[in-house]
Coordinates of C-alpha atoms and ligand atoms in Angstrom, one line a residue:
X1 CA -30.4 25.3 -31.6
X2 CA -28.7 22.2 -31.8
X3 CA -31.2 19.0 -31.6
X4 CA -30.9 15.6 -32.5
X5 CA -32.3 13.4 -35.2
X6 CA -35.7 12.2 -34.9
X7 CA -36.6 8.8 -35.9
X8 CA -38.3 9.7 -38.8
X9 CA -35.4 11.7 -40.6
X10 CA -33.0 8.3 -39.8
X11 CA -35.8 6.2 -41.5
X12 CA -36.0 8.2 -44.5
X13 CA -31.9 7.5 -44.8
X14 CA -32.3 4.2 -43.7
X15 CA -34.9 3.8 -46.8
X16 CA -32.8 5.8 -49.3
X17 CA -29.7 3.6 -47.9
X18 CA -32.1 0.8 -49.1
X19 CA -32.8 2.4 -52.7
X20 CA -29.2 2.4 -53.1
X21 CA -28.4 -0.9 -52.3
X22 CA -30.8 -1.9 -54.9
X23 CA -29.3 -0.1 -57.7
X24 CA -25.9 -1.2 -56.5
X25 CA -27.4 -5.1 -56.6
X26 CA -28.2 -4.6 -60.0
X27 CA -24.2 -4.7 -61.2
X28 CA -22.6 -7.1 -62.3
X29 CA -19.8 -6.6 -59.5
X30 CA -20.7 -4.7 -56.2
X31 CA -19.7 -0.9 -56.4
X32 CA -16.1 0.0 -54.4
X33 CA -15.3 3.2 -52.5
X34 CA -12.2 4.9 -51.5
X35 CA -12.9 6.8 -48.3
X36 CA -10.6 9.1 -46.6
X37 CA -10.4 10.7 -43.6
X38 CA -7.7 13.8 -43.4
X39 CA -8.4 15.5 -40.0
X40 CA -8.0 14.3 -36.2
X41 CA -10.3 11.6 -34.4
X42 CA -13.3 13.0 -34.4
X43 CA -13.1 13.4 -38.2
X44 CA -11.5 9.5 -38.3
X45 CA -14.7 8.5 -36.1
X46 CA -16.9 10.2 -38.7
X47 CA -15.4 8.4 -41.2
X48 CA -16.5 5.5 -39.6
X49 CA -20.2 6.5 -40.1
X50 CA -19.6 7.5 -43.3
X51 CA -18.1 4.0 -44.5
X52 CA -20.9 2.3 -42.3
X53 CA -23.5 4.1 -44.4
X54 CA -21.7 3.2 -47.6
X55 CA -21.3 -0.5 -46.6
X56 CA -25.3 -0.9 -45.9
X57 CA -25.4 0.4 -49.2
X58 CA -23.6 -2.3 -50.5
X59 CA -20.0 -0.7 -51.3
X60 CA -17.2 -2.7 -51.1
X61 CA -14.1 -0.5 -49.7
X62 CA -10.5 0.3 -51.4
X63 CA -7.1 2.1 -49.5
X64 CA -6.4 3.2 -53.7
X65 CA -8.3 5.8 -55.2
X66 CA -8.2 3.9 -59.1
X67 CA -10.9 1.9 -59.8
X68 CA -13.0 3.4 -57.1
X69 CA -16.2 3.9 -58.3
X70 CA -17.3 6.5 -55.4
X71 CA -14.2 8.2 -53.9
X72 CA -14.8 10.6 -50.2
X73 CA -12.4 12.9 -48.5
X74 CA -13.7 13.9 -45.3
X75 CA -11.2 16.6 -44.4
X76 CA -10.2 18.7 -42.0
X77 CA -9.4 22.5 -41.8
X78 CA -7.7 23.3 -38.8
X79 CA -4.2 24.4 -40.7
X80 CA -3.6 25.6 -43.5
X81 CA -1.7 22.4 -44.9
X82 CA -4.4 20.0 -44.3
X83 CA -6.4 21.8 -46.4
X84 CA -3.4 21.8 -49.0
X85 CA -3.4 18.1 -48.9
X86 CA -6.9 18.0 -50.0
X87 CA -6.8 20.6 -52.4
X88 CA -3.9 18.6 -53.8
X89 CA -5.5 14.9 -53.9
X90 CA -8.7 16.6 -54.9
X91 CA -6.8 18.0 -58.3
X92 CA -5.2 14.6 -59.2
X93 CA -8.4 12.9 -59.2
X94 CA -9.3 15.0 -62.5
X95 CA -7.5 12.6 -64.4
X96 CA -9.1 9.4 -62.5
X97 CA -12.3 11.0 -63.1
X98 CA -11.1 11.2 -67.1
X99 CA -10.3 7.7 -67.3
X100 CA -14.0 6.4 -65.2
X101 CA -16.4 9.4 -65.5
X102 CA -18.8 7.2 -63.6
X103 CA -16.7 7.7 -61.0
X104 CA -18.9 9.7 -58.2
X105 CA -16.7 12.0 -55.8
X106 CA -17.8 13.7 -53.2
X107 CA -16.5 15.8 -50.4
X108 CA -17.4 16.8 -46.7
X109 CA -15.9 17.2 -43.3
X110 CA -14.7 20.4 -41.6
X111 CA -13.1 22.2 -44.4
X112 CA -16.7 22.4 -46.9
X113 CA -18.6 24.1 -44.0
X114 CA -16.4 26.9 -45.3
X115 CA -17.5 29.5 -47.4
X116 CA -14.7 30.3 -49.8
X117 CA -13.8 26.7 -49.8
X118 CA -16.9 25.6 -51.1
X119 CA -16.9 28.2 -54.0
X120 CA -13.2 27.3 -54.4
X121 CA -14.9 23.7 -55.0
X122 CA -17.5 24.8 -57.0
X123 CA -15.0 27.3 -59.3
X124 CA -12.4 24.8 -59.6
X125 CA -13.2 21.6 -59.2
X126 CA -15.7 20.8 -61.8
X127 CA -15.2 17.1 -61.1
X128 CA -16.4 17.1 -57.4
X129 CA -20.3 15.4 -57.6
X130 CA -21.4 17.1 -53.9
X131 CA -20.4 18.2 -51.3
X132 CA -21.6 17.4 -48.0
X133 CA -21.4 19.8 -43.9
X134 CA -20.5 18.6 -41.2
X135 CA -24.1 18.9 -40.3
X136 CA -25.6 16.7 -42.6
X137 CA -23.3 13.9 -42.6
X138 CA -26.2 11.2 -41.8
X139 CA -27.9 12.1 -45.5
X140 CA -24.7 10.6 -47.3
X141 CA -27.7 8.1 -48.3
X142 CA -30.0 10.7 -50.0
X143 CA -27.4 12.4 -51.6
X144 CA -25.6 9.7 -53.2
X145 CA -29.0 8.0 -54.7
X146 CA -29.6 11.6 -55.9
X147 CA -26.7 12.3 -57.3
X148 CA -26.6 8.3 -59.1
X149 CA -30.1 9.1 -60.5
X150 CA -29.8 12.2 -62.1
X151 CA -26.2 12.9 -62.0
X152 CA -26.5 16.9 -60.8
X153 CA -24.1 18.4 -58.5
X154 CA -25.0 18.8 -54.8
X155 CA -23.8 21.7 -52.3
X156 CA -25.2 20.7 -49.1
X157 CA -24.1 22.6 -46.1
X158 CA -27.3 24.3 -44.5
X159 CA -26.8 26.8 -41.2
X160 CA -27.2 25.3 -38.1
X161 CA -25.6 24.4 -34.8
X162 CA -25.0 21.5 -34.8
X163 CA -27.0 17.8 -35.0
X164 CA -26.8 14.3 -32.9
X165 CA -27.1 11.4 -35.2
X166 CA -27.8 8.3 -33.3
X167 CA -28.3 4.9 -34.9
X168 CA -26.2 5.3 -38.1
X169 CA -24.6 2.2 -38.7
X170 CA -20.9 1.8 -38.2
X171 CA -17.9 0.7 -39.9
X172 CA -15.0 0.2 -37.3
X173 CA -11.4 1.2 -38.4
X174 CA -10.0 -1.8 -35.6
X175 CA -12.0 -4.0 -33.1
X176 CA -9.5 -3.8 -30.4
X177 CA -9.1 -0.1 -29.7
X178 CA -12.9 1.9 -30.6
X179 CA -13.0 5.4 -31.1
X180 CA -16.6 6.8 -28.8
X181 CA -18.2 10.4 -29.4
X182 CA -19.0 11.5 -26.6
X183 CA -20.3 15.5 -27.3
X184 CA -19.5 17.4 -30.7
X185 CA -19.2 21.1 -31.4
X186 CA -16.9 23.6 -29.4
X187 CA -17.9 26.9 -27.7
X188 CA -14.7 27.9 -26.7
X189 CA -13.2 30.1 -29.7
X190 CA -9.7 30.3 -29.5
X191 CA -8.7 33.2 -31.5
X192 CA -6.8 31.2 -33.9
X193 CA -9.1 28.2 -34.1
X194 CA -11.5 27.6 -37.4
X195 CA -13.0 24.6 -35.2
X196 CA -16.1 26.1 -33.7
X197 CA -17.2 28.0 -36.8
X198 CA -17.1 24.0 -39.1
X199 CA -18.0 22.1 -35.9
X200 CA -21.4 24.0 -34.3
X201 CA -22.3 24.5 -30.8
X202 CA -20.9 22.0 -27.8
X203 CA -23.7 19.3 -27.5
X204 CA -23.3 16.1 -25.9
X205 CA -24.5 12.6 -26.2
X206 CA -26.8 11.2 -23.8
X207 CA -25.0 8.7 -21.1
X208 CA -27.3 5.7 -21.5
X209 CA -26.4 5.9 -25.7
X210 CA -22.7 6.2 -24.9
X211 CA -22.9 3.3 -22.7
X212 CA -24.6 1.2 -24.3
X213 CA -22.1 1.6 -27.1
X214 CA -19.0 1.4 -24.8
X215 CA -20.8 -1.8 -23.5
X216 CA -21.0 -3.6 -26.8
X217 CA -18.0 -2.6 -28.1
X218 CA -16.5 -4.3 -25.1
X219 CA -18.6 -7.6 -25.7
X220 CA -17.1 -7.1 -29.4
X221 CA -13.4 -7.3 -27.8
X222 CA -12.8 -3.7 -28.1
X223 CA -9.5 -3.4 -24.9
X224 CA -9.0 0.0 -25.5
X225 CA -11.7 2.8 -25.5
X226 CA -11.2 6.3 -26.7
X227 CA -13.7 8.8 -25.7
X228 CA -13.8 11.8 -28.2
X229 CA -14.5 15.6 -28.0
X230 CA -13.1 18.7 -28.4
X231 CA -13.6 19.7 -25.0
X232 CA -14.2 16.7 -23.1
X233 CA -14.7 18.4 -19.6
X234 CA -17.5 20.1 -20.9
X235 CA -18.9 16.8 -21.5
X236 CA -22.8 17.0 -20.0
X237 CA -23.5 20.4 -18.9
X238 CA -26.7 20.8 -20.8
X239 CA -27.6 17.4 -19.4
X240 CA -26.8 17.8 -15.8
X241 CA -24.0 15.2 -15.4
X242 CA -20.5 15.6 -16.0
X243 CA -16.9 14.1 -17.2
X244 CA -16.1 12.6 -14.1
X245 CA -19.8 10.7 -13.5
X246 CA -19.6 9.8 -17.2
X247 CA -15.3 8.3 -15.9
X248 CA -17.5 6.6 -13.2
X249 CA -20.1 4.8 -14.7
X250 CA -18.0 3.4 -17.5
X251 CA -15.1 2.3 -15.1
X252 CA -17.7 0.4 -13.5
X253 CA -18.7 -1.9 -16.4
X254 CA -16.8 -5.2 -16.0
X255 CA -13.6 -6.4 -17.7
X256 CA -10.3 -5.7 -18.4
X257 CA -10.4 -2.4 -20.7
X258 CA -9.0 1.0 -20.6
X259 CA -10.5 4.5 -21.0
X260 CA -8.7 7.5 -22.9
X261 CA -10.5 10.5 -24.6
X262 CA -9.4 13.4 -26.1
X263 CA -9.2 16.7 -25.8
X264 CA -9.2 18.1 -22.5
X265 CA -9.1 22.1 -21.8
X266 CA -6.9 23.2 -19.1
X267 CA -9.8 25.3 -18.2
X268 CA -12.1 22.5 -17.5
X269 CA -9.8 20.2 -16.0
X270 CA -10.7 20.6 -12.6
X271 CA -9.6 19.1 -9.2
X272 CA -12.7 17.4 -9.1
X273 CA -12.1 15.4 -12.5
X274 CA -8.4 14.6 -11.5
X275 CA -9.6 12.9 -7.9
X276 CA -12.3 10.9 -9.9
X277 CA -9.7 9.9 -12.8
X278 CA -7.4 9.2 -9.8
X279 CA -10.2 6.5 -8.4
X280 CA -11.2 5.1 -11.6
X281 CA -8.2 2.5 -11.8
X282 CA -9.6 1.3 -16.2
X283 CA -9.1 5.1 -16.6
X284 CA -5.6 5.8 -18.4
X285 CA -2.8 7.7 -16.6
X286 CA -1.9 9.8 -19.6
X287 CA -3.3 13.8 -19.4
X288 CA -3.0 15.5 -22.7
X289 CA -3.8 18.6 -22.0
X290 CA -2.6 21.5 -24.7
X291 CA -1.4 24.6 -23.3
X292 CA -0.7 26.1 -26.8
X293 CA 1.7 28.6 -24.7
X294 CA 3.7 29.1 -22.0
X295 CA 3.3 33.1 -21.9
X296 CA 0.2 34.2 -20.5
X297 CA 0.0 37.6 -22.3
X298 CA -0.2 35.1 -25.6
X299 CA -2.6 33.3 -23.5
X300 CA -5.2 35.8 -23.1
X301 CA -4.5 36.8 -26.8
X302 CA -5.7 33.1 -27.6
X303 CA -9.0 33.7 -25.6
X304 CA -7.8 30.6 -23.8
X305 CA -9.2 31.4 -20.3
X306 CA -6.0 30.2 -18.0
X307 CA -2.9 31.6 -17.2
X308 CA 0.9 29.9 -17.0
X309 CA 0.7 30.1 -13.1
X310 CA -2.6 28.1 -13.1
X311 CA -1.7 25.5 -16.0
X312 CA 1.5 24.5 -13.7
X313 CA -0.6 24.3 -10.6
X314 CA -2.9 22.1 -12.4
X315 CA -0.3 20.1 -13.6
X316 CA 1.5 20.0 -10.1
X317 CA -1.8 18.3 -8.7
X318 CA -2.0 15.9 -10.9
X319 CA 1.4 14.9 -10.1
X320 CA 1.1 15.0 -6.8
X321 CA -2.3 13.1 -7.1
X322 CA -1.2 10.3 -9.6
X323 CA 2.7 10.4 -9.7
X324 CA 3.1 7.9 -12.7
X325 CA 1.0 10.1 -14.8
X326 CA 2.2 11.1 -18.3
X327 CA 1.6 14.8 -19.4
X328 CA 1.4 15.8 -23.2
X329 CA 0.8 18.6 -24.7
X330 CA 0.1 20.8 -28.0
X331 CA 2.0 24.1 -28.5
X332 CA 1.4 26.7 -30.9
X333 CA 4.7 28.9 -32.2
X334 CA 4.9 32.0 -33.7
X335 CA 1.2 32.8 -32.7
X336 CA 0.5 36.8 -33.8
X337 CA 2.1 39.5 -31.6
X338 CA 4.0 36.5 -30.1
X339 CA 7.7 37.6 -29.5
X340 CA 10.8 35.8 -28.4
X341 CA 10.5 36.6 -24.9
X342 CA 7.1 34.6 -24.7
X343 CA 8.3 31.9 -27.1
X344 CA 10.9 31.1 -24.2
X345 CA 8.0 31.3 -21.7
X346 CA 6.8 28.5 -23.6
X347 CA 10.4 26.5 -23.1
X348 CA 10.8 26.8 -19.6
X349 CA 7.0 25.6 -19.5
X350 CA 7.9 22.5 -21.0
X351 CA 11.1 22.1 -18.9
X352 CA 8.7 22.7 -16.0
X353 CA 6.1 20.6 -16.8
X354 CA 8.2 17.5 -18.3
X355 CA 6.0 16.6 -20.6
X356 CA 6.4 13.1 -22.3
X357 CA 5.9 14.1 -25.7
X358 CA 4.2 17.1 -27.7
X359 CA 2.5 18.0 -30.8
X360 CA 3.9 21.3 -31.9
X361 CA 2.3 23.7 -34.7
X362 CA 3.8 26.9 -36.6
X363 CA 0.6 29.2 -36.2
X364 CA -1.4 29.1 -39.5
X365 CA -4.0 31.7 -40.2
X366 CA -7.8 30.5 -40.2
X367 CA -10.1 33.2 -42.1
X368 CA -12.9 34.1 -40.4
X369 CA -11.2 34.0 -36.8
X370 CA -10.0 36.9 -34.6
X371 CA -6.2 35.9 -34.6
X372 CA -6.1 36.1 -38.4
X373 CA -7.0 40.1 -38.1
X374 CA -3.8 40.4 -35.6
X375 CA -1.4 41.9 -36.2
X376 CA 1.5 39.3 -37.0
X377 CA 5.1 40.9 -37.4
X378 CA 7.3 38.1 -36.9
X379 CA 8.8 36.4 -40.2
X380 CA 8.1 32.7 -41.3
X381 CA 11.9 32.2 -41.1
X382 CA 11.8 33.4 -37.6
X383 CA 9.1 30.8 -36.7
X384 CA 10.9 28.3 -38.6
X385 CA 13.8 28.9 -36.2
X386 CA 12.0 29.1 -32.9
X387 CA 9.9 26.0 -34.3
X388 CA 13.2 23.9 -34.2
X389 CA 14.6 25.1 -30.8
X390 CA 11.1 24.1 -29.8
X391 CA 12.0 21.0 -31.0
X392 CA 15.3 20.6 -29.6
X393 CA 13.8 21.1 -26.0
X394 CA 11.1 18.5 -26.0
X395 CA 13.4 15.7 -27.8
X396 CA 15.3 16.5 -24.5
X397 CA 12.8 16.7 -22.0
X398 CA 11.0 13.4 -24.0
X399 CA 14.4 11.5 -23.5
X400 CA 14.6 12.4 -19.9
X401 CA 10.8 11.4 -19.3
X402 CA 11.1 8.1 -21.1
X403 CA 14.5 7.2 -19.3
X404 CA 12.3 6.9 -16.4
X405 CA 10.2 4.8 -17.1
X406 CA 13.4 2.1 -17.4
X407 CA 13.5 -0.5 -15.0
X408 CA 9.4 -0.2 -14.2
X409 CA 6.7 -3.5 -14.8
X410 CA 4.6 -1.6 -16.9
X411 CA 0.8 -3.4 -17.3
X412 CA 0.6 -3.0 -21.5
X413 CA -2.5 -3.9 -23.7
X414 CA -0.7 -5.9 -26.5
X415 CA -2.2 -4.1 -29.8
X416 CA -0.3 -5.8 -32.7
X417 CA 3.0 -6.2 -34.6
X418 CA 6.3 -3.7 -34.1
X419 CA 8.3 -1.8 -35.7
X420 CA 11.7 -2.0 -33.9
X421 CA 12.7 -5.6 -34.4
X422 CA 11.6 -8.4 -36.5
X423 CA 8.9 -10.1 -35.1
X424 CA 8.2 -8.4 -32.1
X425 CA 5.1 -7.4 -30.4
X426 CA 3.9 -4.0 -30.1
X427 CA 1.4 -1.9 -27.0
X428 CA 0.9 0.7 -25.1
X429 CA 1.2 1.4 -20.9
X430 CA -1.7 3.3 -19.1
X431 CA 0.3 6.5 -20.1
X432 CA -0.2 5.8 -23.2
X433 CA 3.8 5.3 -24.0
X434 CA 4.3 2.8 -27.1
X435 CA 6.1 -0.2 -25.8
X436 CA 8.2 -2.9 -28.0
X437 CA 8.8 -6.6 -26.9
X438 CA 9.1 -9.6 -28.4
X439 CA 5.9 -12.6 -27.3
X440 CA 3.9 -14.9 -29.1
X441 CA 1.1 -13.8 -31.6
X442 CA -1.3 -15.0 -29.5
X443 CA -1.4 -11.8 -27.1
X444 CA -2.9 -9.6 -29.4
X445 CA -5.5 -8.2 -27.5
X446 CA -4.2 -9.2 -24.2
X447 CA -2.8 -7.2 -20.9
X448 CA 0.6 -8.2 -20.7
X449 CA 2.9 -6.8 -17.4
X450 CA 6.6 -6.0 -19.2
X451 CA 9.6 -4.7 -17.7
X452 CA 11.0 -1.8 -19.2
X453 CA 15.0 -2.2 -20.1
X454 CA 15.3 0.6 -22.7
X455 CA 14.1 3.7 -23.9
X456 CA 14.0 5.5 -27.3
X457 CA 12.9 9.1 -27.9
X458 CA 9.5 7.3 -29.5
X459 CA 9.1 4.6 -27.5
X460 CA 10.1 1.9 -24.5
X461 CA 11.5 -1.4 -25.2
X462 CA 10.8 -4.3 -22.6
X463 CA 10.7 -7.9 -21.8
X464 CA 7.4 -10.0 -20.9
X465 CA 7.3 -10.9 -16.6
Ligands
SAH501 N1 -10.0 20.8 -29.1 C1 -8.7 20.5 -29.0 C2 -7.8 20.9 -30.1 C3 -8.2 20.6 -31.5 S1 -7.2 21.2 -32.7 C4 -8.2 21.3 -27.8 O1 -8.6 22.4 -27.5 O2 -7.3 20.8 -27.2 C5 -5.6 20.4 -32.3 C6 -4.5 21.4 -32.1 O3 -4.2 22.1 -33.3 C7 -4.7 22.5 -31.1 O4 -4.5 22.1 -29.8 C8 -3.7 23.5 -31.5 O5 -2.5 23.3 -30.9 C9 -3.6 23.3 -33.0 N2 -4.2 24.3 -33.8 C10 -5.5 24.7 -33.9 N3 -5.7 25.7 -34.7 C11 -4.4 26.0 -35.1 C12 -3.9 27.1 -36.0 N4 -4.7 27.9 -36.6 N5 -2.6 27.1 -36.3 C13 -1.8 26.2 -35.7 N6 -2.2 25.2 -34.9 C14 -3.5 25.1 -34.6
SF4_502 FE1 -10.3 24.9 -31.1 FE2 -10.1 25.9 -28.6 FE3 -12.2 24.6 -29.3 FE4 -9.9 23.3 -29.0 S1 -11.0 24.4 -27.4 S2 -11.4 23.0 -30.7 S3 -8.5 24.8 -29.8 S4 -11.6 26.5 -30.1
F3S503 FE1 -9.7 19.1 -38.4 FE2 -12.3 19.3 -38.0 FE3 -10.8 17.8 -36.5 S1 -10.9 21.0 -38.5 S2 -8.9 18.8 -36.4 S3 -11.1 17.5 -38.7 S4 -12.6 18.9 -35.9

């Protein structure tokens, strides 16, 4: 069962959130900590909880891990470098820990709800204070005056399917573009996916919270709203709404602001959801929507539920239905069983489909998931070399896409300072497309409409009309 926190179990944070801000009172300088988040947005938009907790309780925050006196990964497990990066930071805080053993540090996020990590943790890493599930994430307050009061280790990563946590305070990474939960967990088990195992059961948020959130981040300033789950489409089955009334009801709250979220499954993405997205004119014109391959023998291998024939068809209705939409996508190489005959399914996909830009993966093997029992021939090197032809492809079919966007008024929410001349402003189009030109300061925050008079492979340069 999944369920969601009761008002007593926030209270009884809320009070230890209150026990620690006393102790912290009683230094001379407030406590600082070093949070950081390793994994993708949902983990970053935990991470905002976590540091909202930690400021109640009277932390200060620092990017540097020295002189922290509480440092937090929050990590992510989806390949097996991500984990390596935390393994690594984890081992070079030994010697911060030497130089301030006051030091607390604690870990959580996807990678802990693992077994053998946590044992890894628990063998190897001496230093680490507690560690914390992805369940349990609104106790960071009871742990951490435990763990300052008597100083003993915590492992806290019960069983369960999965929580809702409403009410924890939050810290916000920017003001301008806000990050919005909208439904945790996954049910979907790709073969080759850890996600579902760390994450728990699909569960989503009740409209009238989510609202009320988008609402008042909008009041706050917030131009630019990202709506988060792994599986967005699935967004309010066990509540009898769905995505597209959800796209609805927040395109109908006034103002200038635009609506993204992330990530949709091919599966999901019906006809239906593409005519309401179509309607909803704050909704952005950007579809990512990850194929992972463009064979579907490798497909069905992936348990992924669609086939080649119907992601194009998909993808030809929502060209046909919003013509300046931007398609992106994530692709998987070198997948087990996955030969070179289905790898260049996967190319002439992408030539088909003309995506904009893609996030591409070598296949890394998850324990614990089907796909890391298959059988998986093909060599690293190979992979390697498929990985870069992969590469080669896209850059091509990326250049192509973004030459056409030359020559268009693009409407672009100004977001901040860029990085392709001095001076020069910085935003995105409703695709989603990075866009460069130079303005005043002053727009910040602001639609601007910009011409388009250049493209890179990374992004569009243009002039304010
Ligand atoms: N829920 C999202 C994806 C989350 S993980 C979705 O289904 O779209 C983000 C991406 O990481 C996936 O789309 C996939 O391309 C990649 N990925 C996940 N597990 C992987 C693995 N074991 N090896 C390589 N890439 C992986
Ligand atoms: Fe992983 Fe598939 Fe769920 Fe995405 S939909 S999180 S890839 S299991
Ligand atoms: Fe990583 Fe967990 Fe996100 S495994 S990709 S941080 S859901």
């Amino acid at each position: 069962m999944t369920y969601k926190i009761t008002a007593e179990e926030l209270a009884v944070q809320k009070d230890y959130m209150r026990r620690v801000a006393d102790i912290n009172a009683q230094r001379e300088l407030p406590p600082v900590a070093h949070v950081h988040s390793f994994g993708c947005q949902q983990n970053v938009s935990d991470g905002e909880k976590l540091k909202g907790m930690l400021a109640e309780m009277g932390y200060g925050f620092s990017p540097e891990v020295r002189g922290a006196d509480l440092v937090l990964f929050n990590t992510c497990a989806v390949r097996e470098n991500a984990e390596d990066r935390v393994f690594g930071n984890l081992g070079a805080l030994k010697h911060n820990k030497k130089e301030n053993p006051d030091m607390l540090v604690g870990v959580c996020g996807c990678m802990v709800q693992q077994e053998h990590i946590t044992e890894k943790i628990k063998r190897s890493f001496p230093h680490v204070d507690f560690v914390m599930g992805t369940h349990v994430l609104h106790t960071l307050p009871q742990i951490i005056y435990e763990v300052l009061t008597d100083r003993k280790r915590r492992i806290s990563i019960p069983e369960c399917d999965g929580v809702i946590a409403e009410g924890l305070p939050l810290k916000r990474e920017s003001g301008l573009k806000v990050s919005v939960p909208i439904m945790y967990g996954c049910n979907n088990f790709c073969t080759y996916c850890i996600v579902p195992y760390v994450r728990g059961r699909e569960r989503s948020r009740d409209t009238e919270d989510i609202l009320r959130e988008v609402r008042a981040a909008i009041n706050n300033g917030a131009r630019d709203i990202l709506l988060l789950g792994q599986n967005v489409n699935s967004y309010g089955k066990e509540l009898g709404t769905s995505f597209s009334e959800l796209l609805r009801r927040i395109n109908d709250i006034e103002g200038e602001f635009r609506v993204c979220y992330m990530s949709s499954h091919p599966k999901d993405a019906t006809r239906g959801l593409i005519d309401a997205i179509a309607e909803c004119e704050k909704v952005t014109r950007h579809f990512h929507l990850p194929v992972q391959s463009g064979s579907s023998r490798i497909l069905k291998l992936m348990n992924r539920h669609y086939t080649r024939e119907h992601y194009l068809e998909l993808t030809r209705y929502i060209r046909e239905k919003i013509p300046d939409a931007a398609l992106t996508s994530d692709i998987i190489v070198g997948f087990p069983g996955e030969n070179y005959e289905d790898f260049k399914e996967t190319l002439s996909l992408i030539r088909e489909v003309r995506f904009d830009s893609l996030y591409t993966f070598i296949y890394s093997p998850r324990k614990g998931t089907k796909a890391a029992e298959m059988p998986d021939p093909v060599s690293a090197e190979e992979k390697g070399k498929w990985f870069r032809e992969l590469l080669e492809v896209q850059q091509e079919v990326g250049e192509n896409a973004y030459r056409g966007y030359v020559g268009k008024v693009m409407r672009v929410l100004c977001e901040g300072v860029g990085r392709t001349r001095d001076g020069c402003l910085t935003g995105k189009t409703r695709q989603n497309v990075i866009v460069d030109f130079d303005g005043d300061r002053e727009l910040i925050g602001q639609f601007v409409n910009v011409e388009i008079t250049d493209a890179l492979n990374w992004a569009l340069l243009g002039k304010i009309v």
